[in-house]
GROMACS .gro file of C-alpha atoms in nm:
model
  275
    1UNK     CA    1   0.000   0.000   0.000
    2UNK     CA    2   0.125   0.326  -0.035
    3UNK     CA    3   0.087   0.547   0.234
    4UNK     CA    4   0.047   0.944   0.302
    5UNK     CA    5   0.155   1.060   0.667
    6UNK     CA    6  -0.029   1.373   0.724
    7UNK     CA    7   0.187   1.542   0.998
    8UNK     CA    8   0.538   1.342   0.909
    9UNK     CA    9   0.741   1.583   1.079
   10UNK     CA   10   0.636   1.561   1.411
   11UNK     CA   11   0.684   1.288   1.668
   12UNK     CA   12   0.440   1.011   1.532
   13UNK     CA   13   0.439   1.106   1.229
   14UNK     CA   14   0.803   1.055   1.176
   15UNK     CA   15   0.801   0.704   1.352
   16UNK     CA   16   0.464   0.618   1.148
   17UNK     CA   17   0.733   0.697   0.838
   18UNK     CA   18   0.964   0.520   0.972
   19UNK     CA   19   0.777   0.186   1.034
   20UNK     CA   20   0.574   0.254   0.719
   21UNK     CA   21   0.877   0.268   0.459
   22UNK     CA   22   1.053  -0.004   0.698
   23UNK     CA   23   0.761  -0.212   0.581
   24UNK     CA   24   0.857  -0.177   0.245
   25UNK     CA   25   0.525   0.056   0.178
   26UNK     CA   26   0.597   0.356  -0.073
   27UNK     CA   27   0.603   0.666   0.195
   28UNK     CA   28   0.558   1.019   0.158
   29UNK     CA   29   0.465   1.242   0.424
   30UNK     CA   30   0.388   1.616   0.503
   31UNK     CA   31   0.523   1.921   0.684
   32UNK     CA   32   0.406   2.250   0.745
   33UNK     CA   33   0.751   2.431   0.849
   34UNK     CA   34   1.033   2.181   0.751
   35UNK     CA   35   1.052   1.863   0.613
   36UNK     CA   36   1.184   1.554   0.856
   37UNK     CA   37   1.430   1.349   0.811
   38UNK     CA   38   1.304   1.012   0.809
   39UNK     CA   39   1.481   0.785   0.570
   40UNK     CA   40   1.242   0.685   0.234
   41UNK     CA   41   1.030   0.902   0.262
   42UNK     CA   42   0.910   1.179   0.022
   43UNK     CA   43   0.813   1.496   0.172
   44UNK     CA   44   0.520   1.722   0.085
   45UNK     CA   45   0.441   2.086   0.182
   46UNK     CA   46   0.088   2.105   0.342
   47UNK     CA   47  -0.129   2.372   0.510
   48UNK     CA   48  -0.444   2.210   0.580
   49UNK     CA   49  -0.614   2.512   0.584
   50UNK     CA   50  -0.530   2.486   0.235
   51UNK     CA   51  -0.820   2.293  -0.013
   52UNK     CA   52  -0.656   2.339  -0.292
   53UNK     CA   53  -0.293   2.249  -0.199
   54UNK     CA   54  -0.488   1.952  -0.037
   55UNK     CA   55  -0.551   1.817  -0.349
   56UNK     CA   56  -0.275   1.871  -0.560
   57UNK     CA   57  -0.080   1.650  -0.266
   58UNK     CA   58  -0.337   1.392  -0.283
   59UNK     CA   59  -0.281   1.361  -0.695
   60UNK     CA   60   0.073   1.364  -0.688
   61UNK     CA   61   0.125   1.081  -0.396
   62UNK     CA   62  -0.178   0.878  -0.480
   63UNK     CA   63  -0.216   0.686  -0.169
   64UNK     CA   64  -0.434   0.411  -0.062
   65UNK     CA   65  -0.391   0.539   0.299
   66UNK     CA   66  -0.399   0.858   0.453
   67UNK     CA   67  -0.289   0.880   0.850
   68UNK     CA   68  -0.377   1.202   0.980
   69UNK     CA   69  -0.122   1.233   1.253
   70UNK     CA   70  -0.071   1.639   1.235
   71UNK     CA   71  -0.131   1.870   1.548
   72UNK     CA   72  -0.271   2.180   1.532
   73UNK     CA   73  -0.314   2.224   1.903
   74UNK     CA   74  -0.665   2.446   1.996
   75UNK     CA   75  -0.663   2.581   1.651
   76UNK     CA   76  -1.016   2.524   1.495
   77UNK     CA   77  -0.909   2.605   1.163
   78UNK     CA   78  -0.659   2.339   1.152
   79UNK     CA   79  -0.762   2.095   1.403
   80UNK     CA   80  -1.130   2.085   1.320
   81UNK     CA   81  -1.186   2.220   0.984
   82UNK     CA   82  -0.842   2.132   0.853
   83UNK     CA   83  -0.907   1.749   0.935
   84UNK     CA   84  -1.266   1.763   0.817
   85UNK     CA   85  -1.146   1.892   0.436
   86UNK     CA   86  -0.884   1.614   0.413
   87UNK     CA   87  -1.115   1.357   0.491
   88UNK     CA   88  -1.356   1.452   0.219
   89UNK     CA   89  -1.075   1.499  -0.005
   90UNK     CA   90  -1.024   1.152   0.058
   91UNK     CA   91  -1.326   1.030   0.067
   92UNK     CA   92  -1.364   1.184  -0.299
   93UNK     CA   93  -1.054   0.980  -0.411
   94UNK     CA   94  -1.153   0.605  -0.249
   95UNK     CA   95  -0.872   0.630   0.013
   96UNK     CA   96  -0.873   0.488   0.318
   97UNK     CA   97  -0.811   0.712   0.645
   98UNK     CA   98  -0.700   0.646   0.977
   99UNK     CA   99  -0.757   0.987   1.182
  100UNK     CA  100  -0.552   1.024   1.527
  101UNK     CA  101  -0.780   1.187   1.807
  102UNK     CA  102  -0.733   1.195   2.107
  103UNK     CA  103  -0.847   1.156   2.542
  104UNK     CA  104  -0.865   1.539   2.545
  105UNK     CA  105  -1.202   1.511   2.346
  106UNK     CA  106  -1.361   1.373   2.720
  107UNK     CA  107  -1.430   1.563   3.098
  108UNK     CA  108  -1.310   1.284   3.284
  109UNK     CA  109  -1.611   1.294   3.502
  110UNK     CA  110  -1.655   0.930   3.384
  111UNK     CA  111  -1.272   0.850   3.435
  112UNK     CA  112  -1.278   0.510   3.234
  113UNK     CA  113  -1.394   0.526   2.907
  114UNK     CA  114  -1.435   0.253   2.580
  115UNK     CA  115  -1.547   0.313   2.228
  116UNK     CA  116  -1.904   0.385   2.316
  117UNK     CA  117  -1.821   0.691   2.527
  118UNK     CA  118  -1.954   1.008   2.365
  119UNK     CA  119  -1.731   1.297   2.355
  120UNK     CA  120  -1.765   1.583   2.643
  121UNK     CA  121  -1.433   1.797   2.602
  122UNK     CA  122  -1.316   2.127   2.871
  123UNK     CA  123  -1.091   2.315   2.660
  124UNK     CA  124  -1.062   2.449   2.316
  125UNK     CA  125  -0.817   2.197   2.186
  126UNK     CA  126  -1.060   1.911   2.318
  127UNK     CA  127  -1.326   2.081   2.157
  128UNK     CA  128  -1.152   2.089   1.812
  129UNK     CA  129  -1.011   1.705   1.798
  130UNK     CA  130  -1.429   1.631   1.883
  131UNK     CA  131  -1.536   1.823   1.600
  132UNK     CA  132  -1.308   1.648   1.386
  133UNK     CA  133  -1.384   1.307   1.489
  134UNK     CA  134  -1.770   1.389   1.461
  135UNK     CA  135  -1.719   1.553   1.055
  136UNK     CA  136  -1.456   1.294   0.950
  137UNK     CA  137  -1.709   1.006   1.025
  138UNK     CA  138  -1.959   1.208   0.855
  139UNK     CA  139  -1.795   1.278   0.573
  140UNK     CA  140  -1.594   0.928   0.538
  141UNK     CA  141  -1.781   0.642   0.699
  142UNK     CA  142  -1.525   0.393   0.630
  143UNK     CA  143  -1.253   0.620   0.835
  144UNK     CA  144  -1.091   0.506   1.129
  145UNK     CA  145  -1.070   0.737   1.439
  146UNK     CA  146  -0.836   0.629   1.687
  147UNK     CA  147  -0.783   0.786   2.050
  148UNK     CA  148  -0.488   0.780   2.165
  149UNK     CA  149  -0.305   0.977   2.515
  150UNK     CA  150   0.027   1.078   2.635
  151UNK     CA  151   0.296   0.963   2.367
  152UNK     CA  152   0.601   0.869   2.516
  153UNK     CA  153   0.915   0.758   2.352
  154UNK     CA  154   1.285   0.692   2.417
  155UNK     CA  155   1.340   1.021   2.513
  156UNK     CA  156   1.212   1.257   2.233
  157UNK     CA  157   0.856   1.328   2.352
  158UNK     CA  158   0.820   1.614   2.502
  159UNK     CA  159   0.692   1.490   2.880
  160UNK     CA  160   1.047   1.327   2.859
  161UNK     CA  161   1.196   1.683   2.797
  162UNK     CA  162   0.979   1.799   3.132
  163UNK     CA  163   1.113   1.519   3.327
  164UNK     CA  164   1.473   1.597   3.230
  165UNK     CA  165   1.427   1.960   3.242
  166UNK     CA  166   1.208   1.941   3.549
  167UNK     CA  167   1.513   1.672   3.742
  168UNK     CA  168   1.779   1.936   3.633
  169UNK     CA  169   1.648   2.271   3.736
  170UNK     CA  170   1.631   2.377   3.343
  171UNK     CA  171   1.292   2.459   3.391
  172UNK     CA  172   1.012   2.507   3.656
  173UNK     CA  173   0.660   2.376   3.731
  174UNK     CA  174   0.553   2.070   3.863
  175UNK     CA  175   0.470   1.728   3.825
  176UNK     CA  176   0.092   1.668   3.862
  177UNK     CA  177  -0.031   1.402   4.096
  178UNK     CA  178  -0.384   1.426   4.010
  179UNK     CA  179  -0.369   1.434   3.663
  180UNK     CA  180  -0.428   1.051   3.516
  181UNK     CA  181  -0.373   0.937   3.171
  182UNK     CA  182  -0.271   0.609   3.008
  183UNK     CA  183   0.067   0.652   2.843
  184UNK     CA  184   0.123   0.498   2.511
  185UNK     CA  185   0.509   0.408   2.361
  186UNK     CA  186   0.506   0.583   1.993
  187UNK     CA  187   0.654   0.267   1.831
  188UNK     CA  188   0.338   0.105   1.941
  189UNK     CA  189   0.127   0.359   1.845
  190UNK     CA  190   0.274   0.394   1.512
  191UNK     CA  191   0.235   0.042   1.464
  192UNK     CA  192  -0.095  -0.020   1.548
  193UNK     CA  193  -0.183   0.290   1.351
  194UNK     CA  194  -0.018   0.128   1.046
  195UNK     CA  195  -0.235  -0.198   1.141
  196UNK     CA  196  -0.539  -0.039   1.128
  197UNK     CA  197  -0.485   0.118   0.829
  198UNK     CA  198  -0.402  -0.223   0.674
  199UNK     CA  199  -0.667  -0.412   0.793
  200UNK     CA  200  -1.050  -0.449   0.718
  201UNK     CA  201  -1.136  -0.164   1.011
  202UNK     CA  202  -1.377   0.183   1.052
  203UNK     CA  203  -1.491   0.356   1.352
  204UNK     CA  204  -1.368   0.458   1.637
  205UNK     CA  205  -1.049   0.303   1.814
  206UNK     CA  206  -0.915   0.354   2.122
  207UNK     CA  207  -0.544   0.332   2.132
  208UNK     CA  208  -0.419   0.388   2.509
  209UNK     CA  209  -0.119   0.214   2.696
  210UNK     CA  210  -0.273  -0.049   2.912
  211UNK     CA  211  -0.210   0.101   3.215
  212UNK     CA  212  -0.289   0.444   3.385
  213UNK     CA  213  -0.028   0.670   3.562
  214UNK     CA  214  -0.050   1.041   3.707
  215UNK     CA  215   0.198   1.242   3.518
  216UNK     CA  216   0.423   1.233   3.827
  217UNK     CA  217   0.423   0.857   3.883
  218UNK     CA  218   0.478   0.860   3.464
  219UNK     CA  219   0.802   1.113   3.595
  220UNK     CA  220   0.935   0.880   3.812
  221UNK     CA  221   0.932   0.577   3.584
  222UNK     CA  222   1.145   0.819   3.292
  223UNK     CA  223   1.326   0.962   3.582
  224UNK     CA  224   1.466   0.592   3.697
  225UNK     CA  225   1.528   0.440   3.365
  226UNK     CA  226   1.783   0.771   3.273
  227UNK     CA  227   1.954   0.789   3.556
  228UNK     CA  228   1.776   1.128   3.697
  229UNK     CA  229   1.735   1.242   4.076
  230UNK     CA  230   1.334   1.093   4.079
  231UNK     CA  231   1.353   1.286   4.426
  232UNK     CA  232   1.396   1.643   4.248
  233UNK     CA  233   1.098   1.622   4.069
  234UNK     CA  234   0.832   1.851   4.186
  235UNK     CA  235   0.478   1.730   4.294
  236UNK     CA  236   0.156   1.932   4.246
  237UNK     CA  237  -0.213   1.910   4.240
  238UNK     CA  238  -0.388   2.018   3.875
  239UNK     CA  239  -0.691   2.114   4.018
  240UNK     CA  240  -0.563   2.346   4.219
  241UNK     CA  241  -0.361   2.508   3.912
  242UNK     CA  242  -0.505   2.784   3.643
  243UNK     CA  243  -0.423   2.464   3.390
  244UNK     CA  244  -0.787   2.428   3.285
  245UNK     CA  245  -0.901   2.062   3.182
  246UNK     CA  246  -0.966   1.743   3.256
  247UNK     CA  247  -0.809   1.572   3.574
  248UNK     CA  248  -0.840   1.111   3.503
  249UNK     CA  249  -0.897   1.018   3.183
  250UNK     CA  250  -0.846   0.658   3.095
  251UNK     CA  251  -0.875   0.489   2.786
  252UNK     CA  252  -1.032   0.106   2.782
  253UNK     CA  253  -0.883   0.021   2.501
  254UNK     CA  254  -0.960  -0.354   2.516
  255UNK     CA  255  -1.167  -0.352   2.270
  256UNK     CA  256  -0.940  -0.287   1.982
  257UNK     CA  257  -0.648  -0.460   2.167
  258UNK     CA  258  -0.859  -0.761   2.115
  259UNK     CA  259  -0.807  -0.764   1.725
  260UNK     CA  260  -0.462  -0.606   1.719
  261UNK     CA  261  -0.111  -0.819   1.657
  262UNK     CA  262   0.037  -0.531   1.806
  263UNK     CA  263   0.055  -0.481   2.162
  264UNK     CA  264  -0.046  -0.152   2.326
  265UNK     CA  265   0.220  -0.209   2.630
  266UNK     CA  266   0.150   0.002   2.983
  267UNK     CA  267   0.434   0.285   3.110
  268UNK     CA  268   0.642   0.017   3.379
  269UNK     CA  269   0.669  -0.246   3.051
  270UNK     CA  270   0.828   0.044   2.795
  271UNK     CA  271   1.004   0.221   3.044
  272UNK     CA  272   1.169  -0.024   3.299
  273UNK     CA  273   1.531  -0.063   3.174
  274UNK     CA  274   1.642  -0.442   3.117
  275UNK     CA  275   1.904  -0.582   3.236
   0.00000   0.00000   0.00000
């Protein structure tokens, strides 16, 4: 299959390059700044905010999958609007799509959540990623959705910069106790991601690490397999913060682990060091 990672540059998107062209599946991918650096890949300029240039990327990579792994952050135009347009560009040209969302579209009042669970986001970014999932299964049925949380990986993501930062005194803030998600590795993101897209699958997906963590206890864990002081990392409570949003959010993502090869590993299997 030949695949189109929308959002190569960044942190999944470059290992969803990597794995993809790894595979031996032509690979190009898009940036909106710079291109990456991923080897064998072929890199397209894209603003999604852009119909037009939208298209002309679609024509000239021809894939028969489109992941949608770009991050726009609260901005509607990109997040929301930006993901709805490539979807029905894609729709319009038979492709299949696999569009990353993510925990931030729920409250956590319900603090577990499956498939089923209909999104209730607190902030503006939350708010955007649910509009998106909502129009892209609208205007592409056969899409895949998949919800995914904190991204960790080998260093390069940024709660790993915190951690460092945080244990070093580069940087202050705190480490939140009450804040609960369920950390994924980006390798097996990526490759579930890639699975999905391969496979016979539409709807939503959740995509979570199989275990849930505060962002502290997910500090100590990075903190002990680098070799950093787990001691100087600051403690804190979100709710008592001016951080708005929501406090335990956890992912069941059983449901699609169930017809998965890959395995969606919890924080203390990725990030305990072996001896």
């Amino acid at each position: 299959m030949t695949v189109l990672i929308v959002g190569g540059s960044g942190f999944l998107g470059a290992e969803l390059g990597r794995q993809a062209a790894l595979g031996g599946h032509p690979t190009a991918a898009t940036y909106a700044t710079r291109p990456g650096s991923t080897v064998g890949v072929a890199w397209h300029a894209l603003d999604l905010r852009d119909p037009g240039r939208v298209d002309e990327v679609l024509a000239e990579v021809r894939p028969s999958v489109v992941v949608n792994a770009s991050s726009g952050g609260p901005d509607w135009a990109v997040t929301a609007e930006g993901a709805v347009r490539l979807a029905m560009a894609v729709s319009k040209r038979g492709s299949r799509l696999v569009h990353v969302s993510s925990d931030a579209v729920f409250s956590g009042s319900c603090v577990h959540y499956d498939e089923t669970c209909l999104p209730d986001p607190v902030t503006p970014y939350g708010a955007a990623k649910a509009a998106a999932e909502t129009g892209v299964l609208l205007v592409h049925p056969g899409a895949v959705v998949a919800r995914t949380s904190l991204i960790i990986g080998d260093g390069q993501s940024e709660h790993e910069r915190a951690v460092h930062e945080l244990a070093t005194g580069a940087r202050t803030g705190v480490l939140f106790t009450d804040d609960i998600r369920c950390p994924v590795h980006v390798a097996d993101l990526a490759a579930a991601l890639l699975e999905l897209a391969s496979a016979d699958a539409s709807g939503m997906h959740h995509l979570g690490g199989s275990e849930a963590l505060s962002r502290h206890e997910l500090g100590i864990l990075i903190a002990r397999r680098d070799g950093l002081d787990e001691t100087r990392l600051p403690t804190g409570l979100r709710v008592h913060s001016a951080l708005r949003g929501p406090l335990n959010v956890r992912l069941d993502s059983r449901a699609t682990q169930r017809r998965l090869n890959t395995t969606l590993r919890g924080a203390h299997q990725f990030l305990t060091p072996t001896a």
